[in-house]
């Protein structure tokens, strides 16, 4: 199994840290850009934003170099036999992720801009507050949850997440990010902070799609 290859975990840890540092730099740049929209930044703040941008460039370049090295090593090791396979995989994913037409309210839309506008309008109509009668809950009594149930709604602890993760079958089909559960189990020591960040966002009801 590739996870057990000698030196793989150390290489993956370095690559993961580059990705984390890149995301942190992006967050810092976004923060200062947002602040500039609200007020005029002073000299120290402008310098901080400049440093954040330089950090982002550095980590982005390191990640690109890392991937180029891996691609070159794979090609040298496996030869041309990988080329057709990777092209097929890329084309397959591109086709799978491409939406060529959609039917909304009985009408087929095929133009890209029509599809975008149609989807937006459909969800706006679905989620908008309709005029007219509204359900009133005044005077109704609801059951209350107990202490044990309330505890189950608390933020997950690191121990709880790791325990649950360890009990899962690591060889199941990869998730949307293409990582199997075995990856998260094997690399827990350096991916746990990011994984816990995902759960914290989830518990706060925030968008966790980028986590």
mmCIF file with all atom_site columns, C-alpha atoms in Angstrom:
data_model
loop_
_atom_site.group_PDB
_atom_site.id
_atom_site.type_symbol
_atom_site.label_atom_id
_atom_site.label_alt_id
_atom_site.label_comp_id
_atom_site.label_asym_id
_atom_site.label_entity_id
_atom_site.label_seq_id
_atom_site.pdbx_PDB_ins_code
_atom_site.Cartn_x
_atom_site.Cartn_y
_atom_site.Cartn_z
_atom_site.occupancy
_atom_site.B_iso_or_equiv
_atom_site.pdbx_formal_charge
_atom_site.auth_seq_id
_atom_site.auth_comp_id
_atom_site.auth_asym_id
_atom_site.auth_atom_id
_atom_site.pdbx_PDB_model_num
ATOM 1   C CA . UNK A 1 1   ? 0.000   0.000  0.000   1.00 0.00 ? 1   UNK A CA 1
ATOM 2   C CA . UNK A 1 2   ? 1.422   3.386  -1.017  1.00 0.00 ? 2   UNK A CA 1
ATOM 3   C CA . UNK A 1 3   ? 0.775   4.902  2.427   1.00 0.00 ? 3   UNK A CA 1
ATOM 4   C CA . UNK A 1 4   ? 3.372   2.510  3.872   1.00 0.00 ? 4   UNK A CA 1
ATOM 5   C CA . UNK A 1 5   ? 6.139   3.399  1.417   1.00 0.00 ? 5   UNK A CA 1
ATOM 6   C CA . UNK A 1 6   ? 9.282   4.513  3.241   1.00 0.00 ? 6   UNK A CA 1
ATOM 7   C CA . UNK A 1 7   ? 9.584   8.301  3.401   1.00 0.00 ? 7   UNK A CA 1
ATOM 8   C CA . UNK A 1 8   ? 6.112   8.878  1.975   1.00 0.00 ? 8   UNK A CA 1
ATOM 9   C CA . UNK A 1 9   ? 4.616   10.256 5.175   1.00 0.00 ? 9   UNK A CA 1
ATOM 10  C CA . UNK A 1 10  ? 7.443   12.774 5.637   1.00 0.00 ? 10  UNK A CA 1
ATOM 11  C CA . UNK A 1 11  ? 7.103   13.932 2.033   1.00 0.00 ? 11  UNK A CA 1
ATOM 12  C CA . UNK A 1 12  ? 3.335   14.241 2.408   1.00 0.00 ? 12  UNK A CA 1
ATOM 13  C CA . UNK A 1 13  ? 3.711   16.180 5.651   1.00 0.00 ? 13  UNK A CA 1
ATOM 14  C CA . UNK A 1 14  ? 5.974   18.729 3.937   1.00 0.00 ? 14  UNK A CA 1
ATOM 15  C CA . UNK A 1 15  ? 3.560   19.064 1.019   1.00 0.00 ? 15  UNK A CA 1
ATOM 16  C CA . UNK A 1 16  ? 0.574   19.444 3.357   1.00 0.00 ? 16  UNK A CA 1
ATOM 17  C CA . UNK A 1 17  ? 2.318   22.156 5.362   1.00 0.00 ? 17  UNK A CA 1
ATOM 18  C CA . UNK A 1 18  ? 3.015   24.116 2.178   1.00 0.00 ? 18  UNK A CA 1
ATOM 19  C CA . UNK A 1 19  ? -0.699  23.981 1.383   1.00 0.00 ? 19  UNK A CA 1
ATOM 20  C CA . UNK A 1 20  ? -1.665  25.083 4.899   1.00 0.00 ? 20  UNK A CA 1
ATOM 21  C CA . UNK A 1 21  ? 0.798   27.993 4.839   1.00 0.00 ? 21  UNK A CA 1
ATOM 22  C CA . UNK A 1 22  ? -0.530  29.059 1.441   1.00 0.00 ? 22  UNK A CA 1
ATOM 23  C CA . UNK A 1 23  ? -4.116  29.127 2.745   1.00 0.00 ? 23  UNK A CA 1
ATOM 24  C CA . UNK A 1 24  ? -3.064  31.083 5.840   1.00 0.00 ? 24  UNK A CA 1
ATOM 25  C CA . UNK A 1 25  ? -1.333  33.649 3.629   1.00 0.00 ? 25  UNK A CA 1
ATOM 26  C CA . UNK A 1 26  ? -4.487  33.967 1.506   1.00 0.00 ? 26  UNK A CA 1
ATOM 27  C CA . UNK A 1 27  ? -6.533  34.584 4.655   1.00 0.00 ? 27  UNK A CA 1
ATOM 28  C CA . UNK A 1 28  ? -4.139  37.346 5.744   1.00 0.00 ? 28  UNK A CA 1
ATOM 29  C CA . UNK A 1 29  ? -4.234  39.021 2.325   1.00 0.00 ? 29  UNK A CA 1
ATOM 30  C CA . UNK A 1 30  ? -8.046  38.852 2.296   1.00 0.00 ? 30  UNK A CA 1
ATOM 31  C CA . UNK A 1 31  ? -8.183  40.338 5.793   1.00 0.00 ? 31  UNK A CA 1
ATOM 32  C CA . UNK A 1 32  ? -6.114  43.394 4.876   1.00 0.00 ? 32  UNK A CA 1
ATOM 33  C CA . UNK A 1 33  ? -7.950  43.840 1.568   1.00 0.00 ? 33  UNK A CA 1
ATOM 34  C CA . UNK A 1 34  ? -11.251 43.835 3.467   1.00 0.00 ? 34  UNK A CA 1
ATOM 35  C CA . UNK A 1 35  ? -9.895  46.333 5.983   1.00 0.00 ? 35  UNK A CA 1
ATOM 36  C CA . UNK A 1 36  ? -8.816  48.639 3.165   1.00 0.00 ? 36  UNK A CA 1
ATOM 37  C CA . UNK A 1 37  ? -12.403 48.682 1.901   1.00 0.00 ? 37  UNK A CA 1
ATOM 38  C CA . UNK A 1 38  ? -13.528 49.990 5.306   1.00 0.00 ? 38  UNK A CA 1
ATOM 39  C CA . UNK A 1 39  ? -10.801 52.502 6.102   1.00 0.00 ? 39  UNK A CA 1
ATOM 40  C CA . UNK A 1 40  ? -7.399  53.856 5.110   1.00 0.00 ? 40  UNK A CA 1
ATOM 41  C CA . UNK A 1 41  ? -4.570  51.558 6.200   1.00 0.00 ? 41  UNK A CA 1
ATOM 42  C CA . UNK A 1 42  ? -1.622  53.067 8.052   1.00 0.00 ? 42  UNK A CA 1
ATOM 43  C CA . UNK A 1 43  ? 2.004   52.445 7.139   1.00 0.00 ? 43  UNK A CA 1
ATOM 44  C CA . UNK A 1 44  ? 2.418   49.458 9.450   1.00 0.00 ? 44  UNK A CA 1
ATOM 45  C CA . UNK A 1 45  ? -0.751  47.835 8.128   1.00 0.00 ? 45  UNK A CA 1
ATOM 46  C CA . UNK A 1 46  ? 0.276   48.386 4.516   1.00 0.00 ? 46  UNK A CA 1
ATOM 47  C CA . UNK A 1 47  ? 3.589   46.695 5.293   1.00 0.00 ? 47  UNK A CA 1
ATOM 48  C CA . UNK A 1 48  ? 1.741   43.756 6.901   1.00 0.00 ? 48  UNK A CA 1
ATOM 49  C CA . UNK A 1 49  ? -0.398  43.370 3.787   1.00 0.00 ? 49  UNK A CA 1
ATOM 50  C CA . UNK A 1 50  ? 2.698   43.497 1.584   1.00 0.00 ? 50  UNK A CA 1
ATOM 51  C CA . UNK A 1 51  ? 4.350   40.758 3.674   1.00 0.00 ? 51  UNK A CA 1
ATOM 52  C CA . UNK A 1 52  ? 1.204   38.636 3.435   1.00 0.00 ? 52  UNK A CA 1
ATOM 53  C CA . UNK A 1 53  ? 1.212   38.951 -0.348  1.00 0.00 ? 53  UNK A CA 1
ATOM 54  C CA . UNK A 1 54  ? 4.896   38.031 -0.526  1.00 0.00 ? 54  UNK A CA 1
ATOM 55  C CA . UNK A 1 55  ? 4.263   35.003 1.688   1.00 0.00 ? 55  UNK A CA 1
ATOM 56  C CA . UNK A 1 56  ? 1.426   33.905 -0.576  1.00 0.00 ? 56  UNK A CA 1
ATOM 57  C CA . UNK A 1 57  ? 3.644   34.186 -3.667  1.00 0.00 ? 57  UNK A CA 1
ATOM 58  C CA . UNK A 1 58  ? 6.371   32.182 -1.931  1.00 0.00 ? 58  UNK A CA 1
ATOM 59  C CA . UNK A 1 59  ? 4.096   29.331 -0.808  1.00 0.00 ? 59  UNK A CA 1
ATOM 60  C CA . UNK A 1 60  ? 2.228   29.245 -4.121  1.00 0.00 ? 60  UNK A CA 1
ATOM 61  C CA . UNK A 1 61  ? 5.549   28.921 -5.961  1.00 0.00 ? 61  UNK A CA 1
ATOM 62  C CA . UNK A 1 62  ? 6.746   26.185 -3.594  1.00 0.00 ? 62  UNK A CA 1
ATOM 63  C CA . UNK A 1 63  ? 3.548   24.209 -4.143  1.00 0.00 ? 63  UNK A CA 1
ATOM 64  C CA . UNK A 1 64  ? 3.867   24.555 -7.912  1.00 0.00 ? 64  UNK A CA 1
ATOM 65  C CA . UNK A 1 65  ? 7.499   23.432 -7.804  1.00 0.00 ? 65  UNK A CA 1
ATOM 66  C CA . UNK A 1 66  ? 6.546   20.499 -5.595  1.00 0.00 ? 66  UNK A CA 1
ATOM 67  C CA . UNK A 1 67  ? 3.873   19.313 -8.024  1.00 0.00 ? 67  UNK A CA 1
ATOM 68  C CA . UNK A 1 68  ? 6.192   19.768 -11.005 1.00 0.00 ? 68  UNK A CA 1
ATOM 69  C CA . UNK A 1 69  ? 8.839   17.643 -9.305  1.00 0.00 ? 69  UNK A CA 1
ATOM 70  C CA . UNK A 1 70  ? 6.313   14.933 -8.490  1.00 0.00 ? 70  UNK A CA 1
ATOM 71  C CA . UNK A 1 71  ? 4.972   14.956 -12.053 1.00 0.00 ? 71  UNK A CA 1
ATOM 72  C CA . UNK A 1 72  ? 8.468   14.701 -13.526 1.00 0.00 ? 72  UNK A CA 1
ATOM 73  C CA . UNK A 1 73  ? 9.473   11.908 -11.142 1.00 0.00 ? 73  UNK A CA 1
ATOM 74  C CA . UNK A 1 74  ? 6.323   9.946  -11.969 1.00 0.00 ? 74  UNK A CA 1
ATOM 75  C CA . UNK A 1 75  ? 6.887   10.348 -15.699 1.00 0.00 ? 75  UNK A CA 1
ATOM 76  C CA . UNK A 1 76  ? 10.539  9.293  -15.444 1.00 0.00 ? 76  UNK A CA 1
ATOM 77  C CA . UNK A 1 77  ? 9.633   6.305  -13.295 1.00 0.00 ? 77  UNK A CA 1
ATOM 78  C CA . UNK A 1 78  ? 6.590   5.044  -15.177 1.00 0.00 ? 78  UNK A CA 1
ATOM 79  C CA . UNK A 1 79  ? 7.404   6.281  -18.660 1.00 0.00 ? 79  UNK A CA 1
ATOM 80  C CA . UNK A 1 80  ? 4.949   7.124  -21.409 1.00 0.00 ? 80  UNK A CA 1
ATOM 81  C CA . UNK A 1 81  ? 2.438   4.444  -20.350 1.00 0.00 ? 81  UNK A CA 1
ATOM 82  C CA . UNK A 1 82  ? 0.972   6.900  -17.805 1.00 0.00 ? 82  UNK A CA 1
ATOM 83  C CA . UNK A 1 83  ? 0.319   9.632  -20.369 1.00 0.00 ? 83  UNK A CA 1
ATOM 84  C CA . UNK A 1 84  ? -2.784  8.140  -21.982 1.00 0.00 ? 84  UNK A CA 1
ATOM 85  C CA . UNK A 1 85  ? -4.173  7.120  -18.592 1.00 0.00 ? 85  UNK A CA 1
ATOM 86  C CA . UNK A 1 86  ? -3.861  10.624 -17.115 1.00 0.00 ? 86  UNK A CA 1
ATOM 87  C CA . UNK A 1 87  ? -5.360  12.176 -20.250 1.00 0.00 ? 87  UNK A CA 1
ATOM 88  C CA . UNK A 1 88  ? -8.333  9.823  -20.024 1.00 0.00 ? 88  UNK A CA 1
ATOM 89  C CA . UNK A 1 89  ? -8.806  10.590 -16.328 1.00 0.00 ? 89  UNK A CA 1
ATOM 90  C CA . UNK A 1 90  ? -8.619  14.351 -16.918 1.00 0.00 ? 90  UNK A CA 1
ATOM 91  C CA . UNK A 1 91  ? -11.081 14.193 -19.811 1.00 0.00 ? 91  UNK A CA 1
ATOM 92  C CA . UNK A 1 92  ? -13.416 11.971 -17.808 1.00 0.00 ? 92  UNK A CA 1
ATOM 93  C CA . UNK A 1 93  ? -13.485 14.397 -14.873 1.00 0.00 ? 93  UNK A CA 1
ATOM 94  C CA . UNK A 1 94  ? -13.967 17.355 -17.209 1.00 0.00 ? 94  UNK A CA 1
ATOM 95  C CA . UNK A 1 95  ? -16.963 15.684 -18.840 1.00 0.00 ? 95  UNK A CA 1
ATOM 96  C CA . UNK A 1 96  ? -18.407 14.624 -15.490 1.00 0.00 ? 96  UNK A CA 1
ATOM 97  C CA . UNK A 1 97  ? -18.171 18.144 -14.072 1.00 0.00 ? 97  UNK A CA 1
ATOM 98  C CA . UNK A 1 98  ? -19.618 19.833 -17.163 1.00 0.00 ? 98  UNK A CA 1
ATOM 99  C CA . UNK A 1 99  ? -23.313 20.782 -17.135 1.00 0.00 ? 99  UNK A CA 1
ATOM 100 C CA . UNK A 1 100 ? -24.429 21.075 -20.780 1.00 0.00 ? 100 UNK A CA 1
ATOM 101 C CA . UNK A 1 101 ? -28.148 21.615 -20.207 1.00 0.00 ? 101 UNK A CA 1
ATOM 102 C CA . UNK A 1 102 ? -30.747 21.722 -17.450 1.00 0.00 ? 102 UNK A CA 1
ATOM 103 C CA . UNK A 1 103 ? -34.545 21.686 -17.288 1.00 0.00 ? 103 UNK A CA 1
ATOM 104 C CA . UNK A 1 104 ? -36.110 24.387 -15.082 1.00 0.00 ? 104 UNK A CA 1
ATOM 105 C CA . UNK A 1 105 ? -39.879 24.826 -14.821 1.00 0.00 ? 105 UNK A CA 1
ATOM 106 C CA . UNK A 1 106 ? -40.368 22.672 -17.906 1.00 0.00 ? 106 UNK A CA 1
ATOM 107 C CA . UNK A 1 107 ? -37.937 24.686 -20.036 1.00 0.00 ? 107 UNK A CA 1
ATOM 108 C CA . UNK A 1 108 ? -34.592 23.330 -21.231 1.00 0.00 ? 108 UNK A CA 1
ATOM 109 C CA . UNK A 1 109 ? -31.640 25.740 -20.890 1.00 0.00 ? 109 UNK A CA 1
ATOM 110 C CA . UNK A 1 110 ? -28.379 25.052 -22.730 1.00 0.00 ? 110 UNK A CA 1
ATOM 111 C CA . UNK A 1 111 ? -26.475 28.352 -22.869 1.00 0.00 ? 111 UNK A CA 1
ATOM 112 C CA . UNK A 1 112 ? -23.983 28.835 -20.022 1.00 0.00 ? 112 UNK A CA 1
ATOM 113 C CA . UNK A 1 113 ? -25.351 32.222 -18.911 1.00 0.00 ? 113 UNK A CA 1
ATOM 114 C CA . UNK A 1 114 ? -28.945 30.987 -19.217 1.00 0.00 ? 114 UNK A CA 1
ATOM 115 C CA . UNK A 1 115 ? -28.129 28.017 -16.993 1.00 0.00 ? 115 UNK A CA 1
ATOM 116 C CA . UNK A 1 116 ? -26.489 30.254 -14.368 1.00 0.00 ? 116 UNK A CA 1
ATOM 117 C CA . UNK A 1 117 ? -29.379 32.726 -14.307 1.00 0.00 ? 117 UNK A CA 1
ATOM 118 C CA . UNK A 1 118 ? -31.968 29.943 -14.339 1.00 0.00 ? 118 UNK A CA 1
ATOM 119 C CA . UNK A 1 119 ? -30.414 28.143 -11.364 1.00 0.00 ? 119 UNK A CA 1
ATOM 120 C CA . UNK A 1 120 ? -30.105 31.390 -9.385  1.00 0.00 ? 120 UNK A CA 1
ATOM 121 C CA . UNK A 1 121 ? -33.727 32.334 -10.059 1.00 0.00 ? 121 UNK A CA 1
ATOM 122 C CA . UNK A 1 122 ? -34.958 28.845 -9.167  1.00 0.00 ? 122 UNK A CA 1
ATOM 123 C CA . UNK A 1 123 ? -33.244 28.938 -5.760  1.00 0.00 ? 123 UNK A CA 1
ATOM 124 C CA . UNK A 1 124 ? -34.312 32.528 -5.142  1.00 0.00 ? 124 UNK A CA 1
ATOM 125 C CA . UNK A 1 125 ? -37.937 31.519 -5.696  1.00 0.00 ? 125 UNK A CA 1
ATOM 126 C CA . UNK A 1 126 ? -37.492 28.408 -3.575  1.00 0.00 ? 126 UNK A CA 1
ATOM 127 C CA . UNK A 1 127 ? -35.881 30.192 -0.623  1.00 0.00 ? 127 UNK A CA 1
ATOM 128 C CA . UNK A 1 128 ? -37.752 33.500 -0.721  1.00 0.00 ? 128 UNK A CA 1
ATOM 129 C CA . UNK A 1 129 ? -40.405 34.350 1.870   1.00 0.00 ? 129 UNK A CA 1
ATOM 130 C CA . UNK A 1 130 ? -43.841 34.062 0.205   1.00 0.00 ? 130 UNK A CA 1
ATOM 131 C CA . UNK A 1 131 ? -46.480 36.733 0.818   1.00 0.00 ? 131 UNK A CA 1
ATOM 132 C CA . UNK A 1 132 ? -49.742 35.903 2.547   1.00 0.00 ? 132 UNK A CA 1
ATOM 133 C CA . UNK A 1 133 ? -50.447 33.533 5.431   1.00 0.00 ? 133 UNK A CA 1
ATOM 134 C CA . UNK A 1 134 ? -47.660 32.571 7.832   1.00 0.00 ? 134 UNK A CA 1
ATOM 135 C CA . UNK A 1 135 ? -47.691 29.771 10.355  1.00 0.00 ? 135 UNK A CA 1
ATOM 136 C CA . UNK A 1 136 ? -47.934 31.010 13.951  1.00 0.00 ? 136 UNK A CA 1
ATOM 137 C CA . UNK A 1 137 ? -46.318 29.081 16.802  1.00 0.00 ? 137 UNK A CA 1
ATOM 138 C CA . UNK A 1 138 ? -47.681 31.270 19.595  1.00 0.00 ? 138 UNK A CA 1
ATOM 139 C CA . UNK A 1 139 ? -49.098 29.284 22.492  1.00 0.00 ? 139 UNK A CA 1
ATOM 140 C CA . UNK A 1 140 ? -47.516 25.983 21.459  1.00 0.00 ? 140 UNK A CA 1
ATOM 141 C CA . UNK A 1 141 ? -45.299 24.028 23.832  1.00 0.00 ? 141 UNK A CA 1
ATOM 142 C CA . UNK A 1 142 ? -42.367 21.974 22.638  1.00 0.00 ? 142 UNK A CA 1
ATOM 143 C CA . UNK A 1 143 ? -40.455 19.157 24.270  1.00 0.00 ? 143 UNK A CA 1
ATOM 144 C CA . UNK A 1 144 ? -37.057 20.131 25.634  1.00 0.00 ? 144 UNK A CA 1
ATOM 145 C CA . UNK A 1 145 ? -33.948 18.058 25.193  1.00 0.00 ? 145 UNK A CA 1
ATOM 146 C CA . UNK A 1 146 ? -32.220 16.607 28.219  1.00 0.00 ? 146 UNK A CA 1
ATOM 147 C CA . UNK A 1 147 ? -28.703 17.197 29.521  1.00 0.00 ? 147 UNK A CA 1
ATOM 148 C CA . UNK A 1 148 ? -27.314 14.129 27.744  1.00 0.00 ? 148 UNK A CA 1
ATOM 149 C CA . UNK A 1 149 ? -28.852 15.157 24.420  1.00 0.00 ? 149 UNK A CA 1
ATOM 150 C CA . UNK A 1 150 ? -27.569 18.709 24.866  1.00 0.00 ? 150 UNK A CA 1
ATOM 151 C CA . UNK A 1 151 ? -24.055 17.362 25.443  1.00 0.00 ? 151 UNK A CA 1
ATOM 152 C CA . UNK A 1 152 ? -24.320 15.587 22.097  1.00 0.00 ? 152 UNK A CA 1
ATOM 153 C CA . UNK A 1 153 ? -24.727 18.970 20.415  1.00 0.00 ? 153 UNK A CA 1
ATOM 154 C CA . UNK A 1 154 ? -21.471 20.344 21.836  1.00 0.00 ? 154 UNK A CA 1
ATOM 155 C CA . UNK A 1 155 ? -18.443 20.879 19.589  1.00 0.00 ? 155 UNK A CA 1
ATOM 156 C CA . UNK A 1 156 ? -16.628 17.616 18.848  1.00 0.00 ? 156 UNK A CA 1
ATOM 157 C CA . UNK A 1 157 ? -13.389 17.081 20.736  1.00 0.00 ? 157 UNK A CA 1
ATOM 158 C CA . UNK A 1 158 ? -10.163 15.958 19.051  1.00 0.00 ? 158 UNK A CA 1
ATOM 159 C CA . UNK A 1 159 ? -10.418 12.649 20.889  1.00 0.00 ? 159 UNK A CA 1
ATOM 160 C CA . UNK A 1 160 ? -13.991 12.050 19.701  1.00 0.00 ? 160 UNK A CA 1
ATOM 161 C CA . UNK A 1 161 ? -13.146 12.735 16.066  1.00 0.00 ? 161 UNK A CA 1
ATOM 162 C CA . UNK A 1 162 ? -10.013 10.565 16.131  1.00 0.00 ? 162 UNK A CA 1
ATOM 163 C CA . UNK A 1 163 ? -11.852 7.721  17.871  1.00 0.00 ? 163 UNK A CA 1
ATOM 164 C CA . UNK A 1 164 ? -14.667 7.786  15.300  1.00 0.00 ? 164 UNK A CA 1
ATOM 165 C CA . UNK A 1 165 ? -12.201 8.048  12.407  1.00 0.00 ? 165 UNK A CA 1
ATOM 166 C CA . UNK A 1 166 ? -10.145 5.110  13.682  1.00 0.00 ? 166 UNK A CA 1
ATOM 167 C CA . UNK A 1 167 ? -13.189 2.842  13.718  1.00 0.00 ? 167 UNK A CA 1
ATOM 168 C CA . UNK A 1 168 ? -14.013 3.442  10.040  1.00 0.00 ? 168 UNK A CA 1
ATOM 169 C CA . UNK A 1 169 ? -12.896 1.266  7.136   1.00 0.00 ? 169 UNK A CA 1
ATOM 170 C CA . UNK A 1 170 ? -10.001 3.129  5.543   1.00 0.00 ? 170 UNK A CA 1
ATOM 171 C CA . UNK A 1 171 ? -10.357 1.404  2.159   1.00 0.00 ? 171 UNK A CA 1
ATOM 172 C CA . UNK A 1 172 ? -13.786 2.781  1.297   1.00 0.00 ? 172 UNK A CA 1
ATOM 173 C CA . UNK A 1 173 ? -14.338 4.886  -1.840  1.00 0.00 ? 173 UNK A CA 1
ATOM 174 C CA . UNK A 1 174 ? -12.593 8.324  -1.699  1.00 0.00 ? 174 UNK A CA 1
ATOM 175 C CA . UNK A 1 175 ? -14.691 11.353 -0.828  1.00 0.00 ? 175 UNK A CA 1
ATOM 176 C CA . UNK A 1 176 ? -15.179 14.532 -2.901  1.00 0.00 ? 176 UNK A CA 1
ATOM 177 C CA . UNK A 1 177 ? -11.570 15.577 -2.198  1.00 0.00 ? 177 UNK A CA 1
ATOM 178 C CA . UNK A 1 178 ? -10.285 12.258 -3.628  1.00 0.00 ? 178 UNK A CA 1
ATOM 179 C CA . UNK A 1 179 ? -8.758  11.208 -0.264  1.00 0.00 ? 179 UNK A CA 1
ATOM 180 C CA . UNK A 1 180 ? -9.645  7.845  1.281   1.00 0.00 ? 180 UNK A CA 1
ATOM 181 C CA . UNK A 1 181 ? -10.308 7.474  5.003   1.00 0.00 ? 181 UNK A CA 1
ATOM 182 C CA . UNK A 1 182 ? -6.981  5.634  5.217   1.00 0.00 ? 182 UNK A CA 1
ATOM 183 C CA . UNK A 1 183 ? -5.241  8.889  4.262   1.00 0.00 ? 183 UNK A CA 1
ATOM 184 C CA . UNK A 1 184 ? -6.840  10.824 7.149   1.00 0.00 ? 184 UNK A CA 1
ATOM 185 C CA . UNK A 1 185 ? -6.099  7.979  9.578   1.00 0.00 ? 185 UNK A CA 1
ATOM 186 C CA . UNK A 1 186 ? -2.479  7.647  8.472   1.00 0.00 ? 186 UNK A CA 1
ATOM 187 C CA . UNK A 1 187 ? -1.769  11.391 8.408   1.00 0.00 ? 187 UNK A CA 1
ATOM 188 C CA . UNK A 1 188 ? -3.793  12.367 11.494  1.00 0.00 ? 188 UNK A CA 1
ATOM 189 C CA . UNK A 1 189 ? -0.857  13.895 13.373  1.00 0.00 ? 189 UNK A CA 1
ATOM 190 C CA . UNK A 1 190 ? -0.441  16.741 10.866  1.00 0.00 ? 190 UNK A CA 1
ATOM 191 C CA . UNK A 1 191 ? -3.917  17.048 9.280   1.00 0.00 ? 191 UNK A CA 1
ATOM 192 C CA . UNK A 1 192 ? -5.950  17.068 12.500  1.00 0.00 ? 192 UNK A CA 1
ATOM 193 C CA . UNK A 1 193 ? -5.852  20.870 12.930  1.00 0.00 ? 193 UNK A CA 1
ATOM 194 C CA . UNK A 1 194 ? -7.388  21.444 9.513   1.00 0.00 ? 194 UNK A CA 1
ATOM 195 C CA . UNK A 1 195 ? -9.891  18.628 10.001  1.00 0.00 ? 195 UNK A CA 1
ATOM 196 C CA . UNK A 1 196 ? -10.974 20.017 13.377  1.00 0.00 ? 196 UNK A CA 1
ATOM 197 C CA . UNK A 1 197 ? -11.345 23.435 11.751  1.00 0.00 ? 197 UNK A CA 1
ATOM 198 C CA . UNK A 1 198 ? -13.850 21.865 9.357   1.00 0.00 ? 198 UNK A CA 1
ATOM 199 C CA . UNK A 1 199 ? -15.913 20.454 12.242  1.00 0.00 ? 199 UNK A CA 1
ATOM 200 C CA . UNK A 1 200 ? -15.849 23.761 14.132  1.00 0.00 ? 200 UNK A CA 1
ATOM 201 C CA . UNK A 1 201 ? -17.176 25.589 11.069  1.00 0.00 ? 201 UNK A CA 1
ATOM 202 C CA . UNK A 1 202 ? -19.840 22.915 10.661  1.00 0.00 ? 202 UNK A CA 1
ATOM 203 C CA . UNK A 1 203 ? -20.986 23.264 14.278  1.00 0.00 ? 203 UNK A CA 1
ATOM 204 C CA . UNK A 1 204 ? -21.159 27.064 13.905  1.00 0.00 ? 204 UNK A CA 1
ATOM 205 C CA . UNK A 1 205 ? -23.242 26.713 10.751  1.00 0.00 ? 205 UNK A CA 1
ATOM 206 C CA . UNK A 1 206 ? -20.554 28.317 8.594   1.00 0.00 ? 206 UNK A CA 1
ATOM 207 C CA . UNK A 1 207 ? -19.596 27.409 5.040   1.00 0.00 ? 207 UNK A CA 1
ATOM 208 C CA . UNK A 1 208 ? -17.181 24.490 5.327   1.00 0.00 ? 208 UNK A CA 1
ATOM 209 C CA . UNK A 1 209 ? -16.897 23.680 1.620   1.00 0.00 ? 209 UNK A CA 1
ATOM 210 C CA . UNK A 1 210 ? -13.320 25.055 1.445   1.00 0.00 ? 210 UNK A CA 1
ATOM 211 C CA . UNK A 1 211 ? -12.176 23.346 4.535   1.00 0.00 ? 211 UNK A CA 1
#
